[in-house]
Short mmCIF file of N, CA and C in Angstrom, two decimals:
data_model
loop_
_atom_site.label_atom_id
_atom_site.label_comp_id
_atom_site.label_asym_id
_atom_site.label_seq_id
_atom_site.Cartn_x
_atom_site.Cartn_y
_atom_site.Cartn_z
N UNK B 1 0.87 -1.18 0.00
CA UNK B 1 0.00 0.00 0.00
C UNK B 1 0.91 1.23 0.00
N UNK B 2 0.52 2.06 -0.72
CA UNK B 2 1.69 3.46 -0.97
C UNK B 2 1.40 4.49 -0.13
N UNK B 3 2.18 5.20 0.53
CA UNK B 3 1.89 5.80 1.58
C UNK B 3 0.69 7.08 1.65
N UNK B 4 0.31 7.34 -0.10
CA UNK B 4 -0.76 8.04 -0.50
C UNK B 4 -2.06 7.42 -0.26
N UNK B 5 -2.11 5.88 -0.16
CA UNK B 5 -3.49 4.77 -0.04
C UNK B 5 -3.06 4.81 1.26
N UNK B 6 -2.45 5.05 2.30
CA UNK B 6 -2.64 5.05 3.74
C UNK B 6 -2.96 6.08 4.04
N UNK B 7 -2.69 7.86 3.61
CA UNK B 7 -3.52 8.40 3.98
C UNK B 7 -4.25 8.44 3.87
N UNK B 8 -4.83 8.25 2.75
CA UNK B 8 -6.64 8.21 2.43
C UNK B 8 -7.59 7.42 2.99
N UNK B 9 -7.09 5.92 3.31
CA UNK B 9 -7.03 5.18 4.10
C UNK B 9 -7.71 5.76 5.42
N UNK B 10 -6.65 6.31 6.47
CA UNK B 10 -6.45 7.26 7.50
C UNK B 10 -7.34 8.63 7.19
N UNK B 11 -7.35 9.08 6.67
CA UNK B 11 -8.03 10.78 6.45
C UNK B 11 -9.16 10.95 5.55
N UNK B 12 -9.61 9.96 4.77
CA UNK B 12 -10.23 10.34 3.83
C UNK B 12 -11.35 9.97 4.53
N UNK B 13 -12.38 10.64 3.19
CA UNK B 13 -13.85 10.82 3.42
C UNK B 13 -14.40 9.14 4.13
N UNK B 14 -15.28 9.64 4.90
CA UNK B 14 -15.69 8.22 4.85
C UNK B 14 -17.48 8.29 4.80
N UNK B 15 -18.35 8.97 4.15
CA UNK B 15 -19.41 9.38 3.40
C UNK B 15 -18.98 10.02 2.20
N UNK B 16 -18.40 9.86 1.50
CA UNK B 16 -18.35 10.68 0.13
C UNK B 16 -17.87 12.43 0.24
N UNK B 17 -17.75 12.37 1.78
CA UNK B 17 -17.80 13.90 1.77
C UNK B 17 -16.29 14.89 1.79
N UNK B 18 -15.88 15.83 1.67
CA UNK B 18 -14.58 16.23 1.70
C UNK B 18 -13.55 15.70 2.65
N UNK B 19 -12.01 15.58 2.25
CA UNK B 19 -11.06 14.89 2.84
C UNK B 19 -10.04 15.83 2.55
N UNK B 20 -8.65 15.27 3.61
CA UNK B 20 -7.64 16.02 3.60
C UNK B 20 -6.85 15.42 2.05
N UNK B 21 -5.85 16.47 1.75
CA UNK B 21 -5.23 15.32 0.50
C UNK B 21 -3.37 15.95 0.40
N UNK B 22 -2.58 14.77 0.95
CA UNK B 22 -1.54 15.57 0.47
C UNK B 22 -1.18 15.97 -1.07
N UNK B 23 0.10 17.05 -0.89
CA UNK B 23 -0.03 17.47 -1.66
C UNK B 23 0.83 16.37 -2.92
N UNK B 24 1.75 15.48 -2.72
CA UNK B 24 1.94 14.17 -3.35
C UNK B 24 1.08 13.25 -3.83
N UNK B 25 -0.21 13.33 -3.05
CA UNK B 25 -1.21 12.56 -3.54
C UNK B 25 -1.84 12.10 -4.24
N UNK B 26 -2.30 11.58 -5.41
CA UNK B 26 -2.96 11.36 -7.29
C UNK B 26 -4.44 12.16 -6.56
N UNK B 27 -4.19 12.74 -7.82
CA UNK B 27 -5.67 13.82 -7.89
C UNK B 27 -6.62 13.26 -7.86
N UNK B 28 -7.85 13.37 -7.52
CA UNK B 28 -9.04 12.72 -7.91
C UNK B 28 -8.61 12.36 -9.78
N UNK B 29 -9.88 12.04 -10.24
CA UNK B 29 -9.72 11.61 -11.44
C UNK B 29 -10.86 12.47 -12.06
N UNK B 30 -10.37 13.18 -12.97
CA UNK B 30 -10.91 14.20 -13.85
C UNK B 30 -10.54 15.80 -13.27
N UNK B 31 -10.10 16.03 -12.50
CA UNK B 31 -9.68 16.91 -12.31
C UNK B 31 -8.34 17.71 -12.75
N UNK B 32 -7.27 16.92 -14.01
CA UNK B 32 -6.93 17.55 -14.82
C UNK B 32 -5.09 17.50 -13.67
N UNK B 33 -4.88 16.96 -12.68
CA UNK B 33 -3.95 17.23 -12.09
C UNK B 33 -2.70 16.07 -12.52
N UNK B 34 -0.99 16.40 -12.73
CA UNK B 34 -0.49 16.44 -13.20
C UNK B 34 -0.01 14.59 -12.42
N UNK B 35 1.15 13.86 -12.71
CA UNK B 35 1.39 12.47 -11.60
C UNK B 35 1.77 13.07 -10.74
N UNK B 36 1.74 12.38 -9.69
CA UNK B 36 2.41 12.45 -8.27
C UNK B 36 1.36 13.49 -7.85
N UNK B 37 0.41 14.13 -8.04
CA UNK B 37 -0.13 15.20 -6.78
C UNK B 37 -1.31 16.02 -8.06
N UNK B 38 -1.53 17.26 -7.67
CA UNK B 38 -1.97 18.34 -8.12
C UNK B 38 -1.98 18.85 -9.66
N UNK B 39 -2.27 19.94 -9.84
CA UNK B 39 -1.89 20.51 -11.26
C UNK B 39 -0.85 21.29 -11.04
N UNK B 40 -0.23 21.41 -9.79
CA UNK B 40 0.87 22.18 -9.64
C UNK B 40 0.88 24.04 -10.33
N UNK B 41 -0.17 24.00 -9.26
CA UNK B 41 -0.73 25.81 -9.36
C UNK B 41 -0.87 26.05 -8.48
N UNK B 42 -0.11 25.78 -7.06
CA UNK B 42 -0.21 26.24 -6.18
C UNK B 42 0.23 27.56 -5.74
N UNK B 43 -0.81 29.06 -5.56
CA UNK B 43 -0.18 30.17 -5.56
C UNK B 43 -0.45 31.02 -4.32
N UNK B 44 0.03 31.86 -3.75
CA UNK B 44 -0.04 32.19 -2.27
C UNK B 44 -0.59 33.62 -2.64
N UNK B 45 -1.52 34.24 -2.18
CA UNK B 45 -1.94 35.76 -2.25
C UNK B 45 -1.98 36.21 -0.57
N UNK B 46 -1.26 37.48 -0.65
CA UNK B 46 -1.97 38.04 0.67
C UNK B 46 -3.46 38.74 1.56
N UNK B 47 -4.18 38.80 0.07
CA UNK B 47 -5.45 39.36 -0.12
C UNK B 47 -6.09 38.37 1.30
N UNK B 48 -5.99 37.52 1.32
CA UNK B 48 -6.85 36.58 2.89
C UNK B 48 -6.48 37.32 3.96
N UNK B 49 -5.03 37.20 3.98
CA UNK B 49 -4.42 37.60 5.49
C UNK B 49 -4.91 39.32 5.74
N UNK B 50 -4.82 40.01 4.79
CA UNK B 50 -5.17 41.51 4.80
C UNK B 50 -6.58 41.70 5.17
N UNK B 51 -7.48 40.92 4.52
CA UNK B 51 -8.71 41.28 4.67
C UNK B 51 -9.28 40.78 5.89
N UNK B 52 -8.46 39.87 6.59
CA UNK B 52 -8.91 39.24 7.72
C UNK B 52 -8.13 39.74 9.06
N UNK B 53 -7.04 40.67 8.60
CA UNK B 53 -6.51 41.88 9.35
C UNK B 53 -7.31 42.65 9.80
N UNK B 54 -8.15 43.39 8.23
CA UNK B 54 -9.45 44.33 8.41
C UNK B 54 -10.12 43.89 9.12
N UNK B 55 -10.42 42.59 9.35
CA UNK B 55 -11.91 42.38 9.65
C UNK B 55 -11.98 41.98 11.50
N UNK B 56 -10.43 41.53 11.57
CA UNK B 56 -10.52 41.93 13.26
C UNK B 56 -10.06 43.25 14.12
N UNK B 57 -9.52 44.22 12.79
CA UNK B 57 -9.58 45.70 13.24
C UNK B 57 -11.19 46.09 13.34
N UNK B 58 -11.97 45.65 12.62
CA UNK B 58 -13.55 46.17 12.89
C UNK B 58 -14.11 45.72 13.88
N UNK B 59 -14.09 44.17 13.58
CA UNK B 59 -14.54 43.71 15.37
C UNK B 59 -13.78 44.49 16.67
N UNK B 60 -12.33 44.92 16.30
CA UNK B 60 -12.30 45.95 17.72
C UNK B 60 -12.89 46.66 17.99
N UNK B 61 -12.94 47.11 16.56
CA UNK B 61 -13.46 49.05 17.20
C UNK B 61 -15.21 48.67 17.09
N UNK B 62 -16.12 47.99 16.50
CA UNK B 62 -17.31 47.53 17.30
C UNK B 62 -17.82 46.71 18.25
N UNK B 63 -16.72 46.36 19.11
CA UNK B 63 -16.42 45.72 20.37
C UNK B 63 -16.43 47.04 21.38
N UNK B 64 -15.21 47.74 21.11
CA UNK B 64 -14.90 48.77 22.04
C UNK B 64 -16.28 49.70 21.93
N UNK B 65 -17.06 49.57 20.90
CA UNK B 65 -18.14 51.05 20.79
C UNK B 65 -19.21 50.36 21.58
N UNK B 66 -19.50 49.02 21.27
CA UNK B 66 -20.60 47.92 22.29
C UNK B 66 -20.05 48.51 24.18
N UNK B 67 -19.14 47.82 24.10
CA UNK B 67 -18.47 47.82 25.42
C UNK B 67 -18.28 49.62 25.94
N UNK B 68 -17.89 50.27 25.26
CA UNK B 68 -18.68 51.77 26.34
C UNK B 68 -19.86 51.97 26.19
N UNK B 69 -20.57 51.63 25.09
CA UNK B 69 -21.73 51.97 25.51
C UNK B 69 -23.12 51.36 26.68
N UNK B 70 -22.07 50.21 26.99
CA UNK B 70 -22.25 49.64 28.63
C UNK B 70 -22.89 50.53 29.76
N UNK B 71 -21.58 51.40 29.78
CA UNK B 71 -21.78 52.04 31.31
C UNK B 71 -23.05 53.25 31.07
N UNK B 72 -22.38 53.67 29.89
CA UNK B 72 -24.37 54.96 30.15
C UNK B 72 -25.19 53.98 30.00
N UNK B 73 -25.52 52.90 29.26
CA UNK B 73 -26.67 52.45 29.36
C UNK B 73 -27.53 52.03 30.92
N UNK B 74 -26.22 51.93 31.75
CA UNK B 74 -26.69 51.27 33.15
C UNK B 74 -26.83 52.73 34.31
N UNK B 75 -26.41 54.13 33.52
CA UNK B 75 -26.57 55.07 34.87
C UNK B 75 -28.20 55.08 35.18
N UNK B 76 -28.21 55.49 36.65
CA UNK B 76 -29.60 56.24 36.95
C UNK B 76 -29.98 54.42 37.23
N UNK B 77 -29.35 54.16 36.71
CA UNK B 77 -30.14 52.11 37.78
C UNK B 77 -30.26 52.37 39.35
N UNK B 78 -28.78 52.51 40.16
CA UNK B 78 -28.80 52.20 41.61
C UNK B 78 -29.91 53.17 42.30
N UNK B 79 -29.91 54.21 41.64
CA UNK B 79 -30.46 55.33 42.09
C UNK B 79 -32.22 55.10 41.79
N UNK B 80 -32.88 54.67 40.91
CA UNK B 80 -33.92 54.44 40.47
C UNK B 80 -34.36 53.28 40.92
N UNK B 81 -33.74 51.97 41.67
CA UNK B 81 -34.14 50.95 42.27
C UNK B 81 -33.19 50.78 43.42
N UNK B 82 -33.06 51.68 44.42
CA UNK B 82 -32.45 51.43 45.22
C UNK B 82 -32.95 50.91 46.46
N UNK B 83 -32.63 49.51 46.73
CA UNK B 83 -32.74 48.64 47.70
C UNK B 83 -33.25 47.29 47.12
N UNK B 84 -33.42 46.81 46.07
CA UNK B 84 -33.36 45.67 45.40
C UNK B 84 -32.29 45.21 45.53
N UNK B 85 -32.50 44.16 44.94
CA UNK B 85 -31.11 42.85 45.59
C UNK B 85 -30.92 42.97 43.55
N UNK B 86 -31.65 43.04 42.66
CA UNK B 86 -31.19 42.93 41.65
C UNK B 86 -29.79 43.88 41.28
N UNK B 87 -30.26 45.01 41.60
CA UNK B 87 -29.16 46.01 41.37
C UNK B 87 -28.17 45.27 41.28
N UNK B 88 -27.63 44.35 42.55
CA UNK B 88 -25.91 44.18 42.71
C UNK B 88 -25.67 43.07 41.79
N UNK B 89 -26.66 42.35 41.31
CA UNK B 89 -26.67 41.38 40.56
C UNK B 89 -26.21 41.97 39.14
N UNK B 90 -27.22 42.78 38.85
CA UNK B 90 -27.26 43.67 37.41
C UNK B 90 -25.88 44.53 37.18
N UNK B 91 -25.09 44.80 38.49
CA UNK B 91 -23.99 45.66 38.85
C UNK B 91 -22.79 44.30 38.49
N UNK B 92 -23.41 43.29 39.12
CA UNK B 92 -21.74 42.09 38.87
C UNK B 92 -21.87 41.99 36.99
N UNK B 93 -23.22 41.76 36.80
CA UNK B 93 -23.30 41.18 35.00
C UNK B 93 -22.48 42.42 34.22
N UNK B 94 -22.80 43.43 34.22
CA UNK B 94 -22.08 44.73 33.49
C UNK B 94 -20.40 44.61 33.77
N UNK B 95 -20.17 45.03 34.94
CA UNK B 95 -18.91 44.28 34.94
C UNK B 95 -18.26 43.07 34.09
N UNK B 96 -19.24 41.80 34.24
CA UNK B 96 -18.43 40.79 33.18
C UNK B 96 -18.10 40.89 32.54
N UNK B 97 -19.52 41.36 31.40
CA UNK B 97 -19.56 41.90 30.35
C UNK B 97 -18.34 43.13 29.87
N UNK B 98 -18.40 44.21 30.57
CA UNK B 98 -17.43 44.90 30.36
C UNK B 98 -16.15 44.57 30.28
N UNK B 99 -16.00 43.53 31.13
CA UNK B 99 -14.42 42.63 31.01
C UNK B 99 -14.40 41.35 29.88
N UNK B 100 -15.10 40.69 29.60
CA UNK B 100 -15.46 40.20 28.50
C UNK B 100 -15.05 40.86 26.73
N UNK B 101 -15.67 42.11 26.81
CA UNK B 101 -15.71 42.77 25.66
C UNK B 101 -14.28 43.17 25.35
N UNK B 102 -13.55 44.06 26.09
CA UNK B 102 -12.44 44.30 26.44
C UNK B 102 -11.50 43.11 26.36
N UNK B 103 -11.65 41.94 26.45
CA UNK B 103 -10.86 40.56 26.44
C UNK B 103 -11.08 40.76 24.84
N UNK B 104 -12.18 40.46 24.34
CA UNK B 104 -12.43 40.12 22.98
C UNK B 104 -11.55 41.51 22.09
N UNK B 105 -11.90 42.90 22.66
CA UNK B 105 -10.97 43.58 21.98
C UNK B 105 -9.78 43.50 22.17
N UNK B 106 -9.13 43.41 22.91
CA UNK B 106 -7.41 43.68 22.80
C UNK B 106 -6.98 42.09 22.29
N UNK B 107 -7.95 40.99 22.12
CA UNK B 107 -7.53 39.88 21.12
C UNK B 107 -7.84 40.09 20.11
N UNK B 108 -8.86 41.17 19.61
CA UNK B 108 -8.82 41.20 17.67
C UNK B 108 -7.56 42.46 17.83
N UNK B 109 -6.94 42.87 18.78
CA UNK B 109 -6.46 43.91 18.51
C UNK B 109 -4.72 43.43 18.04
N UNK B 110 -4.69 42.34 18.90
CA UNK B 110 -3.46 41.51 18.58
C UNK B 110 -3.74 40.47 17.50
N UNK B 111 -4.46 39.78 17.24
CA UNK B 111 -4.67 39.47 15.52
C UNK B 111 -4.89 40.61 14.38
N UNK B 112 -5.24 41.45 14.34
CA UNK B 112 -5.09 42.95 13.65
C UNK B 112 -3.30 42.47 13.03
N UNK B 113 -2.71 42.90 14.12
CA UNK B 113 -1.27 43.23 14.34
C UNK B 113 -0.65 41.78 13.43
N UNK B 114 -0.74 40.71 14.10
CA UNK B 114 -0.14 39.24 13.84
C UNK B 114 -0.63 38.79 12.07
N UNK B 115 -1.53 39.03 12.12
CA UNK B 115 -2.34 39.07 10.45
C UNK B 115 -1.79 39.87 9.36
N UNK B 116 -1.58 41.13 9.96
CA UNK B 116 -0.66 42.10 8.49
C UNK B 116 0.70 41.47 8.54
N UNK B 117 1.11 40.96 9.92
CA UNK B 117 2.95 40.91 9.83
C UNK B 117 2.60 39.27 8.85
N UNK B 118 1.87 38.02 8.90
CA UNK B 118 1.80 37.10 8.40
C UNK B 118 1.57 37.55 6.81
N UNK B 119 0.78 38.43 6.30
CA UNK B 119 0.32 38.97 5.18
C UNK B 119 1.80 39.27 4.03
N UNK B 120 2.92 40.27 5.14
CA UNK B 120 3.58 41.24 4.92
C UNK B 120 4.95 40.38 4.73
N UNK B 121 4.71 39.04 5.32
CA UNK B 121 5.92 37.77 5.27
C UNK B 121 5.95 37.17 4.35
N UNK B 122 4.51 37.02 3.91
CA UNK B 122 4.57 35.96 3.16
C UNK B 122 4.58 36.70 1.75
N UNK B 123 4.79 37.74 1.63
CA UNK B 123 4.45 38.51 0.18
C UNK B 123 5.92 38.51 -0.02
N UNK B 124 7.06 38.79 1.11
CA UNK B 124 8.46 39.35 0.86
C UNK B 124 9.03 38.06 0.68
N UNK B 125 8.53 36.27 1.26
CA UNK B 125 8.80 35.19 0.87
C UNK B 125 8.81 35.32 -0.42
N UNK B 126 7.46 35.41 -0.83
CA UNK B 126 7.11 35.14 -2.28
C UNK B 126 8.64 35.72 -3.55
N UNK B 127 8.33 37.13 -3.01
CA UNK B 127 8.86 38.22 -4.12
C UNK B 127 10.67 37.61 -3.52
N UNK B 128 11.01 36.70 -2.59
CA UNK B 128 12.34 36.74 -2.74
C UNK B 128 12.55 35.14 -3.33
N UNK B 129 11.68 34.16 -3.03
CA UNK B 129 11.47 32.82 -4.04
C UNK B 129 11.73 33.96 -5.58
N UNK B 130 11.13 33.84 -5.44
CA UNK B 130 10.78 34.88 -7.25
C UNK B 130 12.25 34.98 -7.95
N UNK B 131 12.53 35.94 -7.04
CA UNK B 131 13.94 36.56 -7.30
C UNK B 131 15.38 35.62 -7.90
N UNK B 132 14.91 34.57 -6.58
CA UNK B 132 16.06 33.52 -6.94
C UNK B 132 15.79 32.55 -7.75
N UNK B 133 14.40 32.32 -8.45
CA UNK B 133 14.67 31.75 -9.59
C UNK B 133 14.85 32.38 -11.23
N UNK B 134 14.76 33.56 -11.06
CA UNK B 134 15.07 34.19 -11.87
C UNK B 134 16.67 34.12 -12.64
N UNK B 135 17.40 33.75 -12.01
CA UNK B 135 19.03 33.41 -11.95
C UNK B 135 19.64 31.87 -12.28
N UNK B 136 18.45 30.81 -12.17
CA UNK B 136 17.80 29.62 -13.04
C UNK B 136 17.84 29.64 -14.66
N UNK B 137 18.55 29.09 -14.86
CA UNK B 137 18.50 28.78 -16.30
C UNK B 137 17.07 27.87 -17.17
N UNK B 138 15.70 28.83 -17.69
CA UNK B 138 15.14 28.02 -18.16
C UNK B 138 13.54 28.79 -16.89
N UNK B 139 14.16 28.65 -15.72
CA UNK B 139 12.95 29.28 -14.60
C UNK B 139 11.68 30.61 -15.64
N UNK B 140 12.38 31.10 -16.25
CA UNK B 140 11.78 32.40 -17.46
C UNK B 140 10.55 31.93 -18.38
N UNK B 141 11.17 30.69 -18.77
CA UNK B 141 10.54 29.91 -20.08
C UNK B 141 9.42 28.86 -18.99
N UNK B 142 9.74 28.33 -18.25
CA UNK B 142 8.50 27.87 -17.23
C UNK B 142 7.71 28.90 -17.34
N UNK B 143 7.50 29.59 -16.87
CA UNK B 143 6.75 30.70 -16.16
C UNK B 143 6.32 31.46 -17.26
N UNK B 144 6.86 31.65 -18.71
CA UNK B 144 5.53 32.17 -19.77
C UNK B 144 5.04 30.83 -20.56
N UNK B 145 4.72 30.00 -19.68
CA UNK B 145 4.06 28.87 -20.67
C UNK B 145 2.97 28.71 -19.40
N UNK B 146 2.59 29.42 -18.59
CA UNK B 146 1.80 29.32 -17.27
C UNK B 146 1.06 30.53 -17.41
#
C-alpha cells in the first residue's frame, strides 16, 4: 500500500464527503492534475491575510463602541431601584460583560497586528522565491508557458 493509499485510508472521506489530501497525492480523477499530486498551481496571495486583518480591526473598534456603551446604558439604575437585591446582581453582570468585551478587543487587537505581519511575510517570501529563480537557467521559459 503506498503511503498516499494510507492516507486516504487514514483521512479520507468516509461518506463521500470532503477529505484532507496531500499534496503528493494522485488527484481525484478528472480533475486535470499532473502524476504524483496536483496541477501544480499552487499560488499564495496576501489578499486573505489583509482582509482578515481588516476584519478583526472592525470587530475591535465595534467591540470597544458595544463595550462603552455599557456604562451609560446602566446610569440612573442604583439610584432608580435602590434597595433591590437585583441592582448588585445587574452591577456584577455589566462588569463581566465589560471585562469580556475588552478581552475580545485587545484579542482582535493583537490578531489585527499578527495578520498584516503574516500577510507582509509571506508577500516578501514570495517576491524573494521569485527573485532567486530568476538566476535559473530556463525558470523564465516555465513561467511564460503558465
Amino acid at each position: 500500500m503506498s503511503y498516499s493509499e494510507r492516507w486516504q485510508e487514514l483521512f479520507g472521506p468516509t461518506d463521500g464527503g470532503p477529505a484532507m489530501r496531500l499534496a503528493s497525492a494522485a488527484p481525484d480523477p478528472g480533475t486535470g492534475g499532473g502524476a504524483g499530486g496536483g496541477p501544480g498551481n499552487l499560488k499564495h496571495s496576501n489578499g486573505p491575510w489583509t482582509s482578515a486583518s481588516g476584519t478583526a480591526g472592525d470587530l475591535r473598534t465595534s467591540t470597544e463602541t458595544s463595550r462603552s456603551a455599557l456604562g451609560p446604558g446602566h446610569e440612573g439604575i442604583e439610584s432608580g431601584a435602590a434597595g433591590l437585591s437585583s441592582v448588585a446582581a445587574l452591577k456584577s453582570v455589566l462588569t463581566s460583560w465589560e471585562e469580556r468585551l475588552q478581552s475580545v478587543r485587545d484579542e482582535c487587537e493583537q490578531l489585527k497586528g499578527t495578520l498584516l505581519t503574516v500577510a507582509k511575510e509571506m508577500g516578501e517570501t514570495d517576491a524573494a522565491i521569485n527573485t532567486s529563480f530568476k538566476g535559473v537557467d530556463g525558470a523564465g521559459k516555465a513561467d511564460e508557458k503558465r
